[in-house]
JSON list of C-alpha atoms in Angstrom, two decimals:
[
{"chain": "R", "resi": 416, "resn": "MET", "atom": "CA", "xyz": [165.49, -36.32, -29.57]},
{"chain": "R", "resi": 417, "resn": "ASN", "atom": "CA", "xyz": [168.17, -34.13, -31.12]},
{"chain": "R", "resi": 418, "resn": "LEU", "atom": "CA", "xyz": [169.43, -32.12, -28.15]},
{"chain": "R", "resi": 419, "resn": "ALA", "atom": "CA", "xyz": [170.81, -29.28, -30.30]},
{"chain": "R", "resi": 420, "resn": "TYR", "atom": "CA", "xyz": [167.40, -28.84, -31.96]},
{"chain": "R", "resi": 421, "resn": "TYR", "atom": "CA", "xyz": [165.63, -28.91, -28.60]},
{"chain": "R", "resi": 422, "resn": "ILE", "atom": "CA", "xyz": [167.99, -26.29, -27.12]},
{"chain": "R", "resi": 423, "resn": "PHE", "atom": "CA", "xyz": [167.69, -24.04, -30.19]},
{"chain": "R", "resi": 424, "resn": "LEU", "atom": "CA", "xyz": [163.89, -24.04, -29.92]},
{"chain": "R", "resi": 425, "resn": "LEU", "atom": "CA", "xyz": [164.06, -23.08, -26.25]},
{"chain": "R", "resi": 426, "resn": "LEU", "atom": "CA", "xyz": [166.62, -20.34, -26.91]},
{"chain": "R", "resi": 427, "resn": "ILE", "atom": "CA", "xyz": [164.40, -18.82, -29.58]},
{"chain": "R", "resi": 428, "resn": "ILE", "atom": "CA", "xyz": [161.41, -18.86, -27.22]},
{"chain": "R", "resi": 429, "resn": "PHE", "atom": "CA", "xyz": [163.42, -17.14, -24.46]},
{"chain": "R", "resi": 430, "resn": "LEU", "atom": "CA", "xyz": [164.78, -14.60, -26.96]},
{"chain": "R", "resi": 431, "resn": "LEU", "atom": "CA", "xyz": [161.25, -13.83, -28.08]},
{"chain": "R", "resi": 432, "resn": "ILE", "atom": "CA", "xyz": [160.08, -13.26, -24.51]},
{"chain": "R", "resi": 433, "resn": "PHE", "atom": "CA", "xyz": [163.02, -10.90, -23.93]},
{"chain": "R", "resi": 434, "resn": "LEU", "atom": "CA", "xyz": [162.35, -8.96, -27.14]},
{"chain": "R", "resi": 435, "resn": "MET", "atom": "CA", "xyz": [158.64, -8.66, -26.42]},
{"chain": "R", "resi": 436, "resn": "LYS", "atom": "CA", "xyz": [159.34, -7.16, -23.00]},
{"chain": "R", "resi": 437, "resn": "LYS", "atom": "CA", "xyz": [161.88, -4.76, -24.47]},
{"chain": "R", "resi": 438, "resn": "ASN", "atom": "CA", "xyz": [159.52, -3.80, -27.29]},
{"chain": "R", "resi": 439, "resn": "LEU", "atom": "CA", "xyz": [156.82, -2.85, -24.78]},
{"chain": "R", "resi": 440, "resn": "LYS", "atom": "CA", "xyz": [159.25, -0.57, -22.95]},
{"chain": "R", "resi": 441, "resn": "VAL", "atom": "CA", "xyz": [160.99, 1.37, -25.71]},
{"chain": "R", "resi": 442, "resn": "SER", "atom": "CA", "xyz": [159.23, 1.05, -29.08]},
{"chain": "R", "resi": 443, "resn": "PRO", "atom": "CA", "xyz": [157.13, 3.95, -30.41]},
{"chain": "R", "resi": 444, "resn": "LYS", "atom": "CA", "xyz": [153.36, 3.43, -30.18]},
{"chain": "R", "resi": 445, "resn": "LYS", "atom": "CA", "xyz": [152.88, 3.19, -33.94]},
{"chain": "R", "resi": 446, "resn": "ILE", "atom": "CA", "xyz": [155.36, 0.30, -34.16]},
{"chain": "R", "resi": 447, "resn": "LYS", "atom": "CA", "xyz": [154.91, -1.40, -30.78]},
{"chain": "R", "resi": 448, "resn": "ALA", "atom": "CA", "xyz": [151.64, -3.20, -31.55]},
{"chain": "R", "resi": 449, "resn": "TYR", "atom": "CA", "xyz": [152.87, -4.32, -34.98]},
{"chain": "R", "resi": 450, "resn": "MET", "atom": "CA", "xyz": [156.08, -5.73, -33.50]},
{"chain": "R", "resi": 451, "resn": "MET", "atom": "CA", "xyz": [154.11, -7.58, -30.82]},
{"chain": "R", "resi": 452, "resn": "VAL", "atom": "CA", "xyz": [151.92, -9.22, -33.45]},
{"chain": "R", "resi": 453, "resn": "VAL", "atom": "CA", "xyz": [154.93, -10.32, -35.51]},
{"chain": "R", "resi": 454, "resn": "MET", "atom": "CA", "xyz": [156.75, -11.71, -32.49]},
{"chain": "R", "resi": 455, "resn": "SER", "atom": "CA", "xyz": [153.57, -13.45, -31.35]},
{"chain": "R", "resi": 456, "resn": "LEU", "atom": "CA", "xyz": [153.51, -15.27, -34.69]},
{"chain": "R", "resi": 457, "resn": "PHE", "atom": "CA", "xyz": [157.03, -16.51, -34.01]},
{"chain": "R", "resi": 458, "resn": "VAL", "atom": "CA", "xyz": [156.03, -17.54, -30.47]},
{"chain": "R", "resi": 459, "resn": "LEU", "atom": "CA", "xyz": [153.13, -19.58, -31.82]},
{"chain": "R", "resi": 460, "resn": "ARG", "atom": "CA", "xyz": [155.40, -21.24, -34.36]},
{"chain": "R", "resi": 461, "resn": "TYR", "atom": "CA", "xyz": [158.01, -22.24, -31.82]},
{"chain": "R", "resi": 462, "resn": "ILE", "atom": "CA", "xyz": [155.45, -23.46, -29.33]},
{"chain": "R", "resi": 463, "resn": "GLY", "atom": "CA", "xyz": [154.10, -25.63, -32.14]},
{"chain": "R", "resi": 464, "resn": "LEU", "atom": "CA", "xyz": [157.57, -26.94, -33.01]},
{"chain": "R", "resi": 465, "resn": "PHE", "atom": "CA", "xyz": [158.30, -27.63, -29.36]},
{"chain": "R", "resi": 466, "resn": "LEU", "atom": "CA", "xyz": [155.02, -29.50, -28.91]},
{"chain": "R", "resi": 467, "resn": "LEU", "atom": "CA", "xyz": [155.89, -31.74, -31.86]},
{"chain": "R", "resi": 468, "resn": "CYS", "atom": "CA", "xyz": [158.98, -32.84, -29.94]},
{"chain": "R", "resi": 469, "resn": "ILE", "atom": "CA", "xyz": [157.21, -33.78, -26.73]},
{"chain": "R", "resi": 470, "resn": "MET", "atom": "CA", "xyz": [153.72, -34.95, -27.79]},
{"chain": "R", "resi": 471, "resn": "LYS", "atom": "CA", "xyz": [153.14, -38.64, -27.20]},
{"chain": "R", "resi": 472, "resn": "ASP", "atom": "CA", "xyz": [149.81, -38.91, -29.01]},
{"chain": "R", "resi": 473, "resn": "GLY", "atom": "CA", "xyz": [149.82, -38.11, -32.73]},
{"chain": "R", "resi": 474, "resn": "ARG", "atom": "CA", "xyz": [146.05, -37.76, -33.08]},
{"chain": "R", "resi": 475, "resn": "PHE", "atom": "CA", "xyz": [146.10, -34.00, -32.51]},
{"chain": "R", "resi": 476, "resn": "VAL", "atom": "CA", "xyz": [149.42, -33.18, -34.20]},
{"chain": "R", "resi": 477, "resn": "TYR", "atom": "CA", "xyz": [147.88, -32.19, -37.54]},
{"chain": "R", "resi": 478, "resn": "MET", "atom": "CA", "xyz": [146.00, -29.37, -35.79]},
{"chain": "R", "resi": 479, "resn": "LEU", "atom": "CA", "xyz": [149.39, -27.61, -35.41]},
{"chain": "R", "resi": 480, "resn": "LYS", "atom": "CA", "xyz": [149.93, -27.39, -39.18]},
{"chain": "R", "resi": 481, "resn": "SER", "atom": "CA", "xyz": [149.08, -23.69, -39.50]},
{"chain": "R", "resi": 482, "resn": "LEU", "atom": "CA", "xyz": [151.50, -22.79, -36.69]},
{"chain": "R", "resi": 483, "resn": "LEU", "atom": "CA", "xyz": [154.54, -24.61, -38.03]},
{"chain": "R", "resi": 484, "resn": "PHE", "atom": "CA", "xyz": [154.86, -22.54, -41.21]},
{"chain": "R", "resi": 485, "resn": "LEU", "atom": "CA", "xyz": [154.18, -19.13, -39.68]},
{"chain": "R", "resi": 486, "resn": "ASN", "atom": "CA", "xyz": [157.73, -18.10, -40.54]},
{"chain": "R", "resi": 487, "resn": "HIS", "atom": "CA", "xyz": [156.53, -17.67, -44.14]},
{"chain": "R", "resi": 488, "resn": "LEU", "atom": "CA", "xyz": [154.21, -14.96, -42.83]},
{"chain": "R", "resi": 489, "resn": "ALA", "atom": "CA", "xyz": [156.22, -13.51, -39.95]},
{"chain": "R", "resi": 490, "resn": "ILE", "atom": "CA", "xyz": [159.48, -12.91, -41.81]},
{"chain": "R", "resi": 491, "resn": "PRO", "atom": "CA", "xyz": [157.99, -10.74, -44.61]},
{"chain": "R", "resi": 492, "resn": "LEU", "atom": "CA", "xyz": [156.06, -8.78, -41.96]},
{"chain": "R", "resi": 493, "resn": "MET", "atom": "CA", "xyz": [159.27, -8.29, -40.01]},
{"chain": "R", "resi": 494, "resn": "ILE", "atom": "CA", "xyz": [161.16, -7.11, -43.09]},
{"chain": "R", "resi": 495, "resn": "LEU", "atom": "CA", "xyz": [158.50, -4.46, -43.66]},
{"chain": "R", "resi": 496, "resn": "ALA", "atom": "CA", "xyz": [158.77, -3.18, -40.08]},
{"chain": "R", "resi": 497, "resn": "LEU", "atom": "CA", "xyz": [162.57, -3.22, -39.95]},
{"chain": "R", "resi": 498, "resn": "ALA", "atom": "CA", "xyz": [162.88, -1.50, -43.32]},
{"chain": "R", "resi": 499, "resn": "TYR", "atom": "CA", "xyz": [160.59, 1.26, -42.04]},
{"chain": "R", "resi": 500, "resn": "VAL", "atom": "CA", "xyz": [162.73, 1.64, -38.91]},
{"chain": "R", "resi": 501, "resn": "TYR", "atom": "CA", "xyz": [166.09, 1.59, -40.65]},
{"chain": "R", "resi": 502, "resn": "LEU", "atom": "CA", "xyz": [165.03, 3.80, -43.57]},
{"chain": "R", "resi": 503, "resn": "ARG", "atom": "CA", "xyz": [163.67, 6.32, -41.04]},
{"chain": "R", "resi": 504, "resn": "TRP", "atom": "CA", "xyz": [160.68, 7.21, -43.15]},
{"chain": "R", "resi": 505, "resn": "ASP", "atom": "CA", "xyz": [158.94, 9.13, -40.37]},
{"chain": "R", "resi": 506, "resn": "LYS", "atom": "CA", "xyz": [156.82, 11.08, -42.85]},
{"chain": "R", "resi": 507, "resn": "LEU", "atom": "CA", "xyz": [155.43, 7.87, -44.35]},
{"chain": "R", "resi": 508, "resn": "SER", "atom": "CA", "xyz": [152.42, 6.49, -42.48]},
{"chain": "R", "resi": 509, "resn": "PHE", "atom": "CA", "xyz": [153.18, 3.20, -40.76]},
{"chain": "R", "resi": 510, "resn": "ASN", "atom": "CA", "xyz": [149.56, 2.18, -41.42]},
{"chain": "R", "resi": 511, "resn": "ILE", "atom": "CA", "xyz": [150.55, 0.98, -44.89]},
{"chain": "R", "resi": 512, "resn": "ASN", "atom": "CA", "xyz": [152.39, -1.87, -43.15]},
{"chain": "R", "resi": 513, "resn": "TYR", "atom": "CA", "xyz": [149.15, -2.92, -41.47]},
{"chain": "R", "resi": 514, "resn": "ILE", "atom": "CA", "xyz": [147.39, -2.97, -44.84]},
{"chain": "R", "resi": 515, "resn": "ILE", "atom": "CA", "xyz": [150.11, -5.12, -46.40]},
{"chain": "R", "resi": 516, "resn": "ALA", "atom": "CA", "xyz": [150.11, -7.32, -43.30]},
{"chain": "R", "resi": 517, "resn": "LEU", "atom": "CA", "xyz": [146.37, -7.91, -43.62]},
{"chain": "R", "resi": 518, "resn": "VAL", "atom": "CA", "xyz": [146.78, -8.99, -47.25]},
{"chain": "R", "resi": 519, "resn": "LEU", "atom": "CA", "xyz": [149.60, -11.40, -46.31]},
{"chain": "R", "resi": 520, "resn": "VAL", "atom": "CA", "xyz": [147.60, -12.83, -43.39]},
{"chain": "R", "resi": 521, "resn": "ILE", "atom": "CA", "xyz": [144.64, -13.55, -45.69]},
{"chain": "R", "resi": 522, "resn": "LEU", "atom": "CA", "xyz": [146.97, -15.10, -48.27]},
{"chain": "R", "resi": 523, "resn": "TYR", "atom": "CA", "xyz": [148.64, -17.29, -45.64]},
{"chain": "R", "resi": 524, "resn": "GLY", "atom": "CA", "xyz": [145.30, -18.38, -44.17]},
{"chain": "R", "resi": 525, "resn": "ALA", "atom": "CA", "xyz": [143.98, -19.35, -47.60]},
{"chain": "R", "resi": 526, "resn": "THR", "atom": "CA", "xyz": [147.19, -21.24, -48.38]},
{"chain": "R", "resi": 527, "resn": "MET", "atom": "CA", "xyz": [147.11, -23.24, -45.14]},
{"chain": "R", "resi": 528, "resn": "PHE", "atom": "CA", "xyz": [143.41, -24.00, -45.62]},
{"chain": "R", "resi": 529, "resn": "THR", "atom": "CA", "xyz": [143.91, -25.43, -49.10]},
{"chain": "R", "resi": 530, "resn": "MET", "atom": "CA", "xyz": [147.21, -27.25, -48.52]},
{"chain": "R", "resi": 531, "resn": "LYS", "atom": "CA", "xyz": [147.00, -30.76, -47.13]},
{"chain": "R", "resi": 532, "resn": "GLY", "atom": "CA", "xyz": [149.66, -32.91, -45.56]},
{"chain": "R", "resi": 533, "resn": "LYS", "atom": "CA", "xyz": [150.42, -35.93, -43.43]},
{"chain": "R", "resi": 534, "resn": "VAL", "atom": "CA", "xyz": [151.94, -36.63, -40.03]},
{"chain": "R", "resi": 535, "resn": "VAL", "atom": "CA", "xyz": [155.03, -38.80, -39.79]},
{"chain": "R", "resi": 536, "resn": "PHE", "atom": "CA", "xyz": [157.04, -39.82, -36.75]},
{"chain": "R", "resi": 537, "resn": "ASN", "atom": "CA", "xyz": [160.77, -39.21, -36.66]},
{"chain": "R", "resi": 538, "resn": "PRO", "atom": "CA", "xyz": [162.63, -41.03, -33.84]},
{"chain": "R", "resi": 539, "resn": "ILE", "atom": "CA", "xyz": [165.04, -38.06, -33.48]},
{"chain": "R", "resi": 540, "resn": "TYR", "atom": "CA", "xyz": [162.70, -35.07, -33.79]},
{"chain": "R", "resi": 541, "resn": "GLY", "atom": "CA", "xyz": [159.33, -36.48, -32.82]},
{"chain": "R", "resi": 542, "resn": "TYR", "atom": "CA", "xyz": [156.30, -35.78, -35.02]},
{"chain": "R", "resi": 543, "resn": "VAL", "atom": "CA", "xyz": [156.80, -33.97, -38.33]},
{"chain": "R", "resi": 544, "resn": "ILE", "atom": "CA", "xyz": [154.08, -32.61, -40.61]},
{"chain": "R", "resi": 545, "resn": "LYS", "atom": "CA", "xyz": [154.80, -33.02, -44.30]},
{"chain": "R", "resi": 546, "resn": "ILE", "atom": "CA", "xyz": [152.95, -30.69, -46.67]},
{"chain": "R", "resi": 547, "resn": "TYR", "atom": "CA", "xyz": [152.10, -32.36, -49.99]},
{"chain": "R", "resi": 548, "resn": "ASN", "atom": "CA", "xyz": [152.65, -29.24, -52.08]},
{"chain": "R", "resi": 549, "resn": "GLU", "atom": "CA", "xyz": [155.52, -27.94, -50.00]},
{"chain": "R", "resi": 550, "resn": "THR", "atom": "CA", "xyz": [157.49, -26.64, -52.99]},
{"chain": "R", "resi": 551, "resn": "ALA", "atom": "CA", "xyz": [154.72, -24.20, -53.94]},
{"chain": "R", "resi": 552, "resn": "LEU", "atom": "CA", "xyz": [154.60, -22.82, -50.38]},
{"chain": "R", "resi": 553, "resn": "PHE", "atom": "CA", "xyz": [158.34, -22.25, -50.26]},
{"chain": "R", "resi": 554, "resn": "LEU", "atom": "CA", "xyz": [158.55, -20.81, -53.77]},
{"chain": "R", "resi": 555, "resn": "GLY", "atom": "CA", "xyz": [155.77, -18.35, -52.97]},
{"chain": "R", "resi": 556, "resn": "SER", "atom": "CA", "xyz": [157.61, -17.32, -49.82]},
{"chain": "R", "resi": 557, "resn": "LEU", "atom": "CA", "xyz": [160.86, -16.92, -51.76]},
{"chain": "R", "resi": 558, "resn": "VAL", "atom": "CA", "xyz": [159.16, -14.63, -54.27]},
{"chain": "R", "resi": 559, "resn": "ILE", "atom": "CA", "xyz": [157.82, -12.39, -51.50]},
{"chain": "R", "resi": 560, "resn": "ILE", "atom": "CA", "xyz": [161.08, -12.26, -49.55]},
{"chain": "R", "resi": 561, "resn": "GLY", "atom": "CA", "xyz": [163.08, -11.81, -52.75]},
{"chain": "R", "resi": 562, "resn": "SER", "atom": "CA", "xyz": [160.89, -8.85, -53.76]},
{"chain": "R", "resi": 563, "resn": "LEU", "atom": "CA", "xyz": [161.37, -7.26, -50.33]},
{"chain": "R", "resi": 564, "resn": "LEU", "atom": "CA", "xyz": [165.12, -7.88, -50.61]},
{"chain": "R", "resi": 565, "resn": "ILE", "atom": "CA", "xyz": [165.22, -5.98, -53.91]},
{"chain": "R", "resi": 566, "resn": "TYR", "atom": "CA", "xyz": [163.27, -3.17, -52.22]},
{"chain": "R", "resi": 567, "resn": "CYS", "atom": "CA", "xyz": [165.86, -3.01, -49.40]},
{"chain": "R", "resi": 568, "resn": "VAL", "atom": "CA", "xyz": [168.80, -3.01, -51.80]},
{"chain": "R", "resi": 569, "resn": "TYR", "atom": "CA", "xyz": [167.20, -0.29, -53.94]},
{"chain": "R", "resi": 570, "resn": "PHE", "atom": "CA", "xyz": [166.79, 2.06, -50.97]},
{"chain": "R", "resi": 571, "resn": "LEU", "atom": "CA", "xyz": [170.09, 1.17, -49.30]},
{"chain": "R", "resi": 572, "resn": "ASP", "atom": "CA", "xyz": [171.65, 4.52, -50.24]},
{"chain": "R", "resi": 573, "resn": "LYS", "atom": "CA", "xyz": [168.65, 6.60, -49.18]},
{"chain": "R", "resi": 574, "resn": "PRO", "atom": "CA", "xyz": [169.91, 9.70, -47.29]},
{"chain": "R", "resi": 575, "resn": "HIS", "atom": "CA", "xyz": [169.82, 9.64, -43.47]},
{"chain": "R", "resi": 576, "resn": "ASN", "atom": "CA", "xyz": [168.94, 5.96, -43.25]},
{"chain": "R", "resi": 577, "resn": "ASN", "atom": "CA", "xyz": [170.57, 3.48, -40.88]},
{"chain": "R", "resi": 578, "resn": "LYS", "atom": "CA", "xyz": [172.83, 1.90, -43.50]},
{"chain": "R", "resi": 579, "resn": "LYS", "atom": "CA", "xyz": [174.33, -0.58, -41.04]},
{"chain": "R", "resi": 580, "resn": "GLY", "atom": "CA", "xyz": [170.87, -1.77, -40.06]},
{"chain": "R", "resi": 581, "resn": "MET", "atom": "CA", "xyz": [169.82, -2.05, -43.70]},
{"chain": "R", "resi": 582, "resn": "ILE", "atom": "CA", "xyz": [172.90, -4.16, -44.46]},
{"chain": "R", "resi": 583, "resn": "TYR", "atom": "CA", "xyz": [172.01, -6.46, -41.55]},
{"chain": "R", "resi": 584, "resn": "LEU", "atom": "CA", "xyz": [168.48, -6.73, -42.93]},
{"chain": "R", "resi": 585, "resn": "ILE", "atom": "CA", "xyz": [169.74, -7.59, -46.41]},
{"chain": "R", "resi": 586, "resn": "ILE", "atom": "CA", "xyz": [172.10, -10.24, -45.02]},
{"chain": "R", "resi": 587, "resn": "ALA", "atom": "CA", "xyz": [169.33, -11.77, -42.91]},
{"chain": "R", "resi": 588, "resn": "SER", "atom": "CA", "xyz": [167.04, -11.91, -45.96]},
{"chain": "R", "resi": 589, "resn": "LEU", "atom": "CA", "xyz": [169.77, -13.60, -48.00]},
{"chain": "R", "resi": 590, "resn": "VAL", "atom": "CA", "xyz": [170.29, -16.18, -45.22]},
{"chain": "R", "resi": 591, "resn": "VAL", "atom": "CA", "xyz": [166.57, -17.01, -45.18]},
{"chain": "R", "resi": 592, "resn": "ILE", "atom": "CA", "xyz": [166.49, -17.31, -48.97]},
{"chain": "R", "resi": 593, "resn": "LEU", "atom": "CA", "xyz": [169.56, -19.57, -48.96]},
{"chain": "R", "resi": 594, "resn": "GLU", "atom": "CA", "xyz": [168.18, -21.72, -46.13]},
{"chain": "R", "resi": 595, "resn": "ASN", "atom": "CA", "xyz": [164.87, -22.18, -47.94]},
{"chain": "R", "resi": 596, "resn": "VAL", "atom": "CA", "xyz": [166.60, -23.02, -51.23]},
{"chain": "R", "resi": 597, "resn": "LEU", "atom": "CA", "xyz": [168.77, -25.62, -49.48]},
{"chain": "R", "resi": 598, "resn": "TYR", "atom": "CA", "xyz": [165.68, -26.99, -47.74]},
{"chain": "R", "resi": 599, "resn": "LEU", "atom": "CA", "xyz": [163.91, -27.44, -51.07]},
{"chain": "R", "resi": 600, "resn": "GLY", "atom": "CA", "xyz": [167.05, -29.10, -52.40]},
{"chain": "R", "resi": 601, "resn": "GLY", "atom": "CA", "xyz": [166.94, -31.68, -49.62]},
{"chain": "R", "resi": 602, "resn": "LEU", "atom": "CA", "xyz": [169.80, -30.27, -47.53]},
{"chain": "R", "resi": 603, "resn": "ARG", "atom": "CA", "xyz": [168.11, -30.14, -44.12]},
{"chain": "R", "resi": 604, "resn": "LEU", "atom": "CA", "xyz": [169.90, -30.15, -40.78]},
{"chain": "R", "resi": 605, "resn": "PHE", "atom": "CA", "xyz": [166.59, -29.93, -38.91]},
{"chain": "R", "resi": 606, "resn": "PRO", "atom": "CA", "xyz": [163.06, -30.87, -40.04]},
{"chain": "R", "resi": 607, "resn": "TYR", "atom": "CA", "xyz": [162.06, -27.21, -40.47]},
{"chain": "R", "resi": 608, "resn": "PRO", "atom": "CA", "xyz": [164.05, -24.07, -41.41]},
{"chain": "R", "resi": 609, "resn": "ILE", "atom": "CA", "xyz": [164.85, -22.20, -38.19]},
{"chain": "R", "resi": 610, "resn": "PHE", "atom": "CA", "xyz": [168.27, -20.52, -38.53]},
{"chain": "R", "resi": 611, "resn": "GLY", "atom": "CA", "xyz": [166.89, -17.60, -40.53]},
{"chain": "R", "resi": 612, "resn": "ASP", "atom": "CA", "xyz": [164.33, -16.97, -37.78]},
{"chain": "R", "resi": 613, "resn": "GLY", "atom": "CA", "xyz": [167.06, -16.63, -35.18]},
{"chain": "R", "resi": 614, "resn": "ILE", "atom": "CA", "xyz": [169.04, -14.17, -37.29]},
{"chain": "R", "resi": 615, "resn": "PHE", "atom": "CA", "xyz": [165.96, -12.05, -37.95]},
{"chain": "R", "resi": 616, "resn": "LEU", "atom": "CA", "xyz": [165.11, -11.92, -34.27]},
{"chain": "R", "resi": 617, "resn": "MET", "atom": "CA", "xyz": [168.61, -10.68, -33.51]},
{"chain": "R", "resi": 618, "resn": "ILE", "atom": "CA", "xyz": [168.19, -7.99, -36.17]},
{"chain": "R", "resi": 619, "resn": "MET", "atom": "CA", "xyz": [164.88, -7.05, -34.56]},
{"chain": "R", "resi": 620, "resn": "GLY", "atom": "CA", "xyz": [166.74, -6.66, -31.27]},
{"chain": "R", "resi": 621, "resn": "PHE", "atom": "CA", "xyz": [169.14, -4.23, -32.93]},
{"chain": "R", "resi": 622, "resn": "ALA", "atom": "CA", "xyz": [166.20, -2.26, -34.32]},
{"chain": "R", "resi": 623, "resn": "ILE", "atom": "CA", "xyz": [164.49, -2.01, -30.94]},
{"chain": "R", "resi": 624, "resn": "ASN", "atom": "CA", "xyz": [167.74, -0.75, -29.42]},
{"chain": "R", "resi": 625, "resn": "THR", "atom": "CA", "xyz": [167.77, 2.16, -31.88]},
{"chain": "R", "resi": 626, "resn": "PHE", "atom": "CA", "xyz": [164.53, 3.50, -30.42]},
{"chain": "R", "resi": 627, "resn": "LYS", "atom": "CA", "xyz": [166.40, 4.68, -27.33]},
{"chain": "R", "resi": 628, "resn": "LYS", "atom": "CA", "xyz": [168.28, 7.09, -29.57]},
{"chain": "R", "resi": 629, "resn": "TRP", "atom": "CA", "xyz": [165.19, 8.57, -31.23]}
]
């Protein structure tokens, strides 16, 4: 097993637990539940990735397929929430995020249902699930994240927004896009993209900290 990969997975899980506790304490009611759902998606993904490393029997590995690619759902949902926080659009109903989230959840569920794959064993990382039409999944995700990135850049100069937070959000989005492009190009340090997740979770931590000032 790659020790660095193993440690990174555990660090992300611990970071998620910390952020979830903090979110419950300080986040406004209208955002708290949404944040918990998004972070729960990340938790499920990293539990799935961790299980791939330690499972000895590959018969049930394929059942984890829908968990392993939850970053393609969780990251766009997180961008929506963080943009709302940093743009400080208090007069805009947060419920629109729930509507968009429902559409993305349905789209992700349909994608995972139709996409097939295979399980392979890697002596360094354990079991890995390979999606046959992986390029389509990643390209679709890049289109969504890219569109949200343009949205963030367009409203960067909006009056009274948290410009520093918006810049962090734009950088995190660019990192995820770059990581996914490199992944599609065959440049993969780990079997799944995970660095962008870590950066987004740190940005979420910054956003939650701002609630103490509201």
